[in-house]
Amino acid sequence: MASFKIFSQSDILNLVNIRKGETKLGERVAYYGQKDAISIDSLKKSSAKFVLLGIPEDIGIRANYGIGGADTAWKPALKAFLNLQQNPFLKGEDILVLGEFEIPENPSTDIATLRNSVKEIDDLVFPVIQTIVLSGKTPIVIGGGHNNCYPIIKGVSLAKEEAINVLNIDAHTDLRDPSEGRHSGNGFSTAMMDGFLEQYRIFGLHQNYVSEAQLDFIATNNGIKAAYFDDLLSNGEDIPSALQKLLKGVKSPLGLEIDLDSITGILSSAATSTGFSINEVRLLILTAKKEFCYLHICEGAMQLKDGRREATIGKTIAYLISDFIKALHPRNVEQPSS
């Protein structure tokens, strides 16, 4: 039965490689400190500004006819992040490591069964996100499939009591028909249908993977705009400038989604040979100049069900998390004089 595991301090420290003369981030991060249900008041007691949690599952991807394995990214990402150096640029005290959803593996190959399971995950996830946002903190969520954008958006929207806006760095729209049943390809269309998502911006969309039905949906919905990766290539436009153009007029609350299949060299169900580099995505995070209300990183894998492996996925995700925190909560670090 699916549930949420709240991490104790020992759960966190067990992932930290203690080294004499150094302090790792994991030695300084906050933890919830209680085993009972997560409450707004208890979260408010922490001075941390960000709450980190994981959704290690691949059911939504398999429900969308994809290759499983996205459940393997969270733990290496958490370990890599906790072993970053505590220093003036990044302080563990700014982050509360809350825990992870424990979602039993569903071995079924029946699409209808898998899609019903995704609906159950939706109902498990959104109240936790809602509680985090109501406590005044910013969720950082590591997946898992992109199906989880829906319960995250729902949870934030319910907490804010308004439809929110989202920037999605992605090669795909994830705007498939909600009537198909829930899966990783229709999280944003479901969120729009249910009134939780207003303005949706897709950055780096690949023309080769947009169906005519999705193009028609975009054309008839004033809330959706896309910047195609193909156009970025042909126009030679500065990527951060292109992002600012896409986000012009989009107001808060604004969430940030990063689908790792938009980045070359990253293992995922829909791994790409052409797309953004990891440094380009890091640059986008660091220069976006937006007060994002959440971060969701999804679709990456350390090992796919077909046997492919990627040893550096944890470090990649850790860089993106730290960039997000630094961009939203910059610290004035005095540079050494020459």
Short mmCIF file of C-alpha atoms in Angstrom, two decimals:
data_model
loop_
_atom_site.label_atom_id
_atom_site.label_comp_id
_atom_site.label_asym_id
_atom_site.label_seq_id
_atom_site.Cartn_x
_atom_site.Cartn_y
_atom_site.Cartn_z
CA MET A 1 0.00 0.00 0.00
CA ALA A 2 1.42 3.40 -0.98
CA SER A 3 2.44 5.76 1.81
CA PHE A 4 4.83 8.58 2.68
CA LYS A 5 7.99 7.89 4.67
CA ILE A 6 9.21 10.80 6.79
CA PHE A 7 13.00 10.75 7.07
CA SER A 8 14.69 10.82 10.45
CA GLN A 9 18.07 12.43 10.99
CA SER A 10 19.67 8.98 10.90
CA ASP A 11 18.02 8.21 7.54
CA ILE A 12 19.71 11.31 6.17
CA LEU A 13 23.11 10.82 7.83
CA ASN A 14 23.25 7.21 6.58
CA LEU A 15 23.61 8.66 3.08
CA VAL A 16 26.39 11.11 3.98
CA ASN A 17 30.06 10.31 3.55
CA ILE A 18 31.53 11.99 6.61
CA ARG A 19 35.02 13.34 6.05
CA LYS A 20 37.35 14.92 8.58
CA GLY A 21 37.92 18.62 7.99
CA GLU A 22 34.84 19.01 5.78
CA THR A 23 31.15 19.58 6.38
CA LYS A 24 28.69 18.02 3.96
CA LEU A 25 25.27 19.49 3.23
CA GLY A 26 23.62 16.42 4.73
CA GLU A 27 25.18 17.19 8.11
CA ARG A 28 23.37 20.52 8.23
CA VAL A 29 20.02 20.00 6.46
CA ALA A 30 16.86 20.18 8.52
CA TYR A 31 14.63 17.16 9.04
CA TYR A 32 10.99 16.91 10.10
CA GLY A 33 11.70 15.31 13.47
CA GLN A 34 8.29 13.70 13.92
CA LYS A 35 6.84 10.39 12.80
CA ASP A 36 3.21 11.43 12.79
CA ALA A 37 1.32 13.07 9.91
CA ILE A 38 2.91 16.09 8.25
CA SER A 39 1.31 19.28 9.52
CA ILE A 40 1.47 22.92 8.47
CA ASP A 41 2.33 24.11 11.99
CA SER A 42 5.20 21.63 12.38
CA LEU A 43 6.70 22.62 9.02
CA LYS A 44 6.40 26.30 9.93
CA LYS A 45 8.68 25.72 12.93
CA SER A 46 11.60 25.03 10.60
CA SER A 47 13.59 28.00 9.29
CA ALA A 48 14.29 26.09 6.07
CA LYS A 49 12.92 27.73 2.93
CA PHE A 50 12.89 24.64 0.72
CA VAL A 51 11.43 21.16 1.28
CA LEU A 52 12.99 18.27 -0.64
CA LEU A 53 11.08 15.04 -1.29
CA GLY A 54 11.07 12.14 -3.74
CA ILE A 55 8.47 10.25 -5.77
CA PRO A 56 10.35 7.12 -6.90
CA GLU A 57 7.94 5.46 -9.33
CA ASP A 58 7.76 4.56 -13.01
CA ILE A 59 4.12 3.49 -13.22
CA GLY A 60 3.03 6.65 -15.05
CA ILE A 61 5.71 6.17 -17.70
CA ARG A 62 4.77 2.54 -18.29
CA ALA A 63 1.11 3.59 -18.41
CA ASN A 64 2.17 5.82 -21.33
CA TYR A 65 3.84 2.88 -23.16
CA GLY A 66 7.31 4.00 -22.00
CA ILE A 67 10.30 2.10 -20.61
CA GLY A 68 10.32 1.75 -16.84
CA GLY A 69 13.20 2.78 -14.58
CA ALA A 70 12.46 6.35 -13.45
CA ASP A 71 12.00 5.02 -9.92
CA THR A 72 15.79 4.62 -9.71
CA ALA A 73 16.80 8.30 -9.90
CA TRP A 74 15.66 9.65 -6.52
CA LYS A 75 18.03 7.82 -4.15
CA PRO A 76 21.27 8.55 -6.08
CA ALA A 77 20.11 12.17 -6.51
CA LEU A 78 19.48 12.52 -2.80
CA LYS A 79 22.82 10.94 -1.90
CA ALA A 80 24.70 13.18 -4.34
CA PHE A 81 22.92 16.28 -3.03
CA LEU A 82 23.53 15.46 0.63
CA ASN A 83 27.23 15.01 -0.09
CA LEU A 84 27.67 18.46 -1.61
CA GLN A 85 29.91 20.76 0.42
CA GLN A 86 28.39 23.03 3.05
CA ASN A 87 29.92 26.43 2.28
CA PRO A 88 29.01 30.12 1.89
CA PHE A 89 27.38 29.42 -1.50
CA LEU A 90 24.95 26.76 -0.27
CA LYS A 91 23.75 26.14 3.29
CA GLY A 92 22.08 22.95 4.46
CA GLU A 93 20.01 24.93 6.93
CA ASP A 94 18.00 26.31 3.99
CA ILE A 95 16.70 22.83 3.08
CA LEU A 96 14.40 20.45 4.94
CA VAL A 97 14.70 16.87 3.64
CA LEU A 98 11.18 15.59 4.26
CA GLY A 99 11.20 12.06 2.88
CA GLU A 100 9.83 9.95 0.05
CA PHE A 101 6.64 8.37 -1.19
CA GLU A 102 6.78 4.60 -0.84
CA ILE A 103 4.96 3.30 -3.89
CA PRO A 104 5.01 -0.48 -4.37
CA GLU A 105 6.14 -1.64 -7.78
CA ASN A 106 3.21 -2.53 -10.01
CA PRO A 107 4.38 -5.39 -12.24
CA SER A 108 1.23 -5.32 -14.37
CA THR A 109 1.55 -4.82 -18.12
CA ASP A 110 -2.14 -3.99 -18.45
CA ILE A 111 -2.41 -0.32 -19.42
CA ALA A 112 -5.80 0.23 -17.74
CA THR A 113 -4.49 -1.21 -14.47
CA LEU A 114 -1.41 1.01 -14.57
CA ARG A 115 -3.49 4.11 -15.30
CA ASN A 116 -5.73 3.39 -12.32
CA SER A 117 -2.60 3.18 -10.17
CA VAL A 118 -1.49 6.61 -11.43
CA LYS A 119 -4.79 8.08 -10.18
CA GLU A 120 -4.04 6.60 -6.77
CA ILE A 121 -0.59 8.22 -6.81
CA ASP A 122 -2.22 11.56 -7.69
CA ASP A 123 -4.41 11.33 -4.60
CA LEU A 124 -1.43 10.43 -2.41
CA VAL A 125 0.84 13.23 -3.62
CA PHE A 126 -1.25 16.38 -3.83
CA PRO A 127 -2.14 16.73 -0.11
CA VAL A 128 1.55 16.58 0.87
CA ILE A 129 2.43 19.29 -1.66
CA GLN A 130 -0.54 21.37 -0.49
CA THR A 131 0.65 21.15 3.13
CA ILE A 132 4.21 22.17 2.23
CA VAL A 133 3.03 25.24 0.30
CA LEU A 134 0.55 26.23 3.02
CA SER A 135 3.48 26.25 5.45
CA GLY A 136 5.13 28.95 3.33
CA LYS A 137 7.88 26.74 1.91
CA THR A 138 8.95 25.83 -1.63
CA PRO A 139 8.71 22.15 -2.63
CA ILE A 140 11.55 20.54 -4.59
CA VAL A 141 10.24 17.24 -5.95
CA ILE A 142 12.37 14.56 -7.59
CA GLY A 143 10.59 11.88 -9.63
CA GLY A 144 9.50 9.61 -10.99
CA GLY A 145 7.48 10.13 -14.15
CA HIS A 146 6.07 13.38 -15.50
CA ASN A 147 2.61 12.20 -14.50
CA ASN A 148 3.45 13.69 -11.10
CA CYS A 149 3.25 17.23 -12.46
CA TYR A 150 -0.52 16.95 -12.07
CA PRO A 151 -0.72 16.31 -8.30
CA ILE A 152 2.06 18.86 -7.71
CA ILE A 153 0.19 21.54 -9.67
CA LYS A 154 -3.04 20.56 -7.92
CA GLY A 155 -1.47 20.76 -4.48
CA VAL A 156 0.12 24.16 -5.14
CA SER A 157 -3.08 25.51 -6.72
CA LEU A 158 -5.25 24.41 -3.79
CA ALA A 159 -2.79 25.99 -1.33
CA LYS A 160 -2.67 29.26 -3.30
CA GLU A 161 -6.44 29.16 -3.89
CA GLU A 162 -5.95 30.01 -7.55
CA ALA A 163 -4.89 28.41 -10.82
CA ILE A 164 -1.11 28.57 -11.21
CA ASN A 165 1.24 28.97 -14.18
CA VAL A 166 4.00 26.58 -15.19
CA LEU A 167 7.21 26.66 -17.22
CA ASN A 168 8.09 23.22 -18.54
CA ILE A 169 11.56 22.62 -20.04
CA ASP A 170 10.68 19.59 -22.12
CA ALA A 171 10.93 17.98 -25.55
CA HIS A 172 7.25 16.98 -25.31
CA THR A 173 3.97 18.74 -24.52
CA ASP A 174 2.44 16.12 -22.19
CA LEU A 175 -0.94 17.36 -23.43
CA ARG A 176 -2.44 14.05 -24.45
CA ASP A 177 -6.16 13.45 -24.02
CA PRO A 178 -7.12 13.15 -20.30
CA SER A 179 -9.94 10.77 -21.25
CA GLU A 180 -7.30 8.12 -22.00
CA GLY A 181 -6.78 7.67 -18.26
CA ARG A 182 -3.92 9.09 -16.22
CA HIS A 183 -0.33 8.61 -17.36
CA SER A 184 2.90 10.54 -17.84
CA GLY A 185 1.74 12.08 -21.13
CA ASN A 186 -1.31 14.02 -19.96
CA GLY A 187 -0.45 15.67 -16.65
CA PHE A 188 -0.66 19.23 -17.96
CA SER A 189 -3.83 18.73 -20.03
CA THR A 190 -5.48 17.14 -16.98
CA ALA A 191 -4.39 20.08 -14.79
CA MET A 192 -5.84 22.55 -17.31
CA MET A 193 -9.08 20.58 -17.60
CA ASP A 194 -9.48 20.54 -13.81
CA GLY A 195 -8.81 24.29 -13.49
CA PHE A 196 -5.49 24.08 -11.63
CA LEU A 197 -3.25 25.31 -14.48
CA GLU A 198 -3.79 28.60 -16.32
CA GLN A 199 -0.72 29.70 -18.30
CA TYR A 200 1.44 26.84 -19.61
CA ARG A 201 4.80 27.53 -21.27
CA ILE A 202 6.84 24.80 -22.97
CA PHE A 203 10.49 25.59 -23.65
CA GLY A 204 12.51 23.39 -26.01
CA LEU A 205 9.61 21.48 -27.55
CA HIS A 206 10.67 19.17 -30.41
CA GLN A 207 8.61 19.54 -33.59
CA ASN A 208 9.12 15.85 -34.46
CA TYR A 209 7.18 14.75 -31.38
CA VAL A 210 4.11 16.98 -31.49
CA SER A 211 0.99 15.32 -32.88
CA GLU A 212 -1.54 17.25 -34.94
CA ALA A 213 -4.07 16.79 -32.15
CA GLN A 214 -1.67 18.47 -29.71
CA LEU A 215 -0.98 21.27 -32.18
CA ASP A 216 -4.72 21.86 -32.52
CA PHE A 217 -5.07 21.88 -28.73
CA ILE A 218 -2.29 24.47 -28.41
CA ALA A 219 -3.73 26.61 -31.22
CA THR A 220 -7.16 26.78 -29.61
CA ASN A 221 -5.93 27.45 -26.05
CA ASN A 222 -4.72 30.97 -25.32
CA GLY A 223 -3.05 29.77 -22.13
CA ILE A 224 -0.45 27.67 -23.94
CA LYS A 225 2.66 28.91 -25.73
CA ALA A 226 5.72 26.97 -26.86
CA ALA A 227 9.27 27.74 -27.95
CA TYR A 228 10.48 24.99 -30.25
CA PHE A 229 13.98 23.63 -29.87
CA ASP A 230 14.16 23.46 -33.69
CA ASP A 231 13.57 27.24 -33.89
CA LEU A 232 16.19 27.92 -31.25
CA LEU A 233 18.67 26.01 -33.41
CA SER A 234 17.74 27.67 -36.71
CA ASN A 235 17.46 31.20 -35.32
CA GLY A 236 20.65 31.03 -33.31
CA GLU A 237 18.87 32.98 -30.59
CA ASP A 238 20.43 33.36 -27.16
CA ILE A 239 18.69 30.70 -25.07
CA PRO A 240 18.15 32.74 -21.87
CA SER A 241 16.76 35.61 -23.99
CA ALA A 242 14.39 33.22 -25.75
CA LEU A 243 13.15 32.01 -22.39
CA GLN A 244 12.50 35.56 -21.19
CA LYS A 245 10.51 36.20 -24.37
CA LEU A 246 8.40 33.10 -23.76
CA LEU A 247 7.73 34.10 -20.15
CA LYS A 248 6.84 37.71 -20.92
CA GLY A 249 3.61 38.60 -19.16
CA VAL A 250 3.45 35.34 -17.17
CA LYS A 251 2.87 36.18 -13.53
CA SER A 252 3.28 34.35 -10.25
CA PRO A 253 2.59 31.81 -8.95
CA LEU A 254 4.87 30.11 -11.46
CA GLY A 255 6.19 26.56 -11.15
CA LEU A 256 9.27 25.08 -12.84
CA GLU A 257 9.24 21.64 -14.46
CA ILE A 258 12.41 20.05 -15.85
CA ASP A 259 11.94 16.88 -17.86
CA LEU A 260 15.37 15.31 -18.10
CA ASP A 261 14.59 13.88 -21.54
CA SER A 262 15.08 17.43 -22.85
CA ILE A 263 18.82 17.13 -22.08
CA THR A 264 21.26 15.17 -24.23
CA GLY A 265 23.21 12.38 -22.58
CA ILE A 266 20.65 11.82 -19.78
CA LEU A 267 19.20 8.36 -19.33
CA SER A 268 15.39 8.38 -19.50
CA SER A 269 12.54 6.49 -21.10
CA ALA A 270 12.61 8.99 -23.99
CA ALA A 271 16.35 9.73 -23.98
CA THR A 272 17.35 12.16 -26.72
CA SER A 273 20.39 12.53 -28.96
CA THR A 274 19.57 16.18 -29.64
CA GLY A 275 18.45 18.80 -27.16
CA PHE A 276 19.76 21.10 -24.48
CA SER A 277 23.09 20.49 -22.81
CA ILE A 278 23.12 20.19 -19.03
CA ASN A 279 24.99 23.51 -18.84
CA GLU A 280 22.31 25.25 -20.92
CA VAL A 281 19.60 24.07 -18.53
CA ARG A 282 21.71 25.14 -15.55
CA LEU A 283 22.09 28.54 -17.18
CA LEU A 284 18.31 28.81 -17.66
CA ILE A 285 17.72 28.09 -13.97
CA LEU A 286 20.37 30.53 -12.78
CA THR A 287 19.28 33.39 -15.06
CA ALA A 288 15.48 32.98 -15.19
CA LYS A 289 14.97 35.69 -12.55
CA LYS A 290 11.63 34.22 -11.50
CA GLU A 291 10.38 33.46 -8.00
CA PHE A 292 9.31 29.90 -8.80
CA CYS A 293 6.81 28.36 -6.38
CA TYR A 294 8.12 24.81 -6.87
CA LEU A 295 10.67 22.70 -8.75
CA HIS A 296 9.90 19.30 -10.24
CA ILE A 297 12.69 17.25 -11.87
CA CYS A 298 11.46 14.08 -13.54
CA GLU A 299 11.90 11.20 -16.02
CA GLY A 300 15.59 10.53 -15.30
CA ALA A 301 16.85 7.05 -14.43
CA MET A 302 19.96 5.40 -13.07
CA GLN A 303 18.87 2.12 -14.68
CA LEU A 304 16.10 1.45 -17.17
CA LYS A 305 14.18 -1.80 -17.33
CA ASP A 306 15.93 -2.62 -20.62
CA GLY A 307 19.30 -2.72 -18.80
CA ARG A 308 20.77 0.66 -19.77
CA ARG A 309 22.55 2.42 -16.89
CA GLU A 310 23.70 5.98 -16.14
CA ALA A 311 26.00 6.35 -13.15
CA THR A 312 26.04 10.17 -13.08
CA ILE A 313 22.27 10.83 -12.90
CA GLY A 314 22.45 11.61 -9.19
CA LYS A 315 25.14 14.23 -9.63
CA THR A 316 23.26 15.80 -12.55
CA ILE A 317 20.08 16.21 -10.51
CA ALA A 318 22.05 17.49 -7.51
CA TYR A 319 23.48 20.29 -9.67
CA LEU A 320 19.99 21.30 -10.81
CA ILE A 321 18.65 21.32 -7.25
CA SER A 322 21.54 23.44 -5.96
CA ASP A 323 21.20 25.87 -8.90
CA PHE A 324 17.50 26.31 -8.15
CA ILE A 325 18.18 27.08 -4.48
CA LYS A 326 21.00 29.49 -5.32
CA ALA A 327 18.84 31.32 -7.87
CA LEU A 328 15.89 31.74 -5.50
CA HIS A 329 17.92 32.31 -2.35
CA PRO A 330 21.22 33.89 -3.39
CA ARG A 331 23.85 34.44 -0.73
CA ASN A 332 26.21 37.39 -0.77
CA VAL A 333 29.60 35.73 -0.77
CA GLU A 334 32.56 38.03 -0.44
CA GLN A 335 35.06 37.27 -3.19
CA PRO A 336 38.77 37.16 -2.26
CA SER A 337 40.67 40.28 -3.24
CA SER A 338 43.26 39.93 -5.96
#
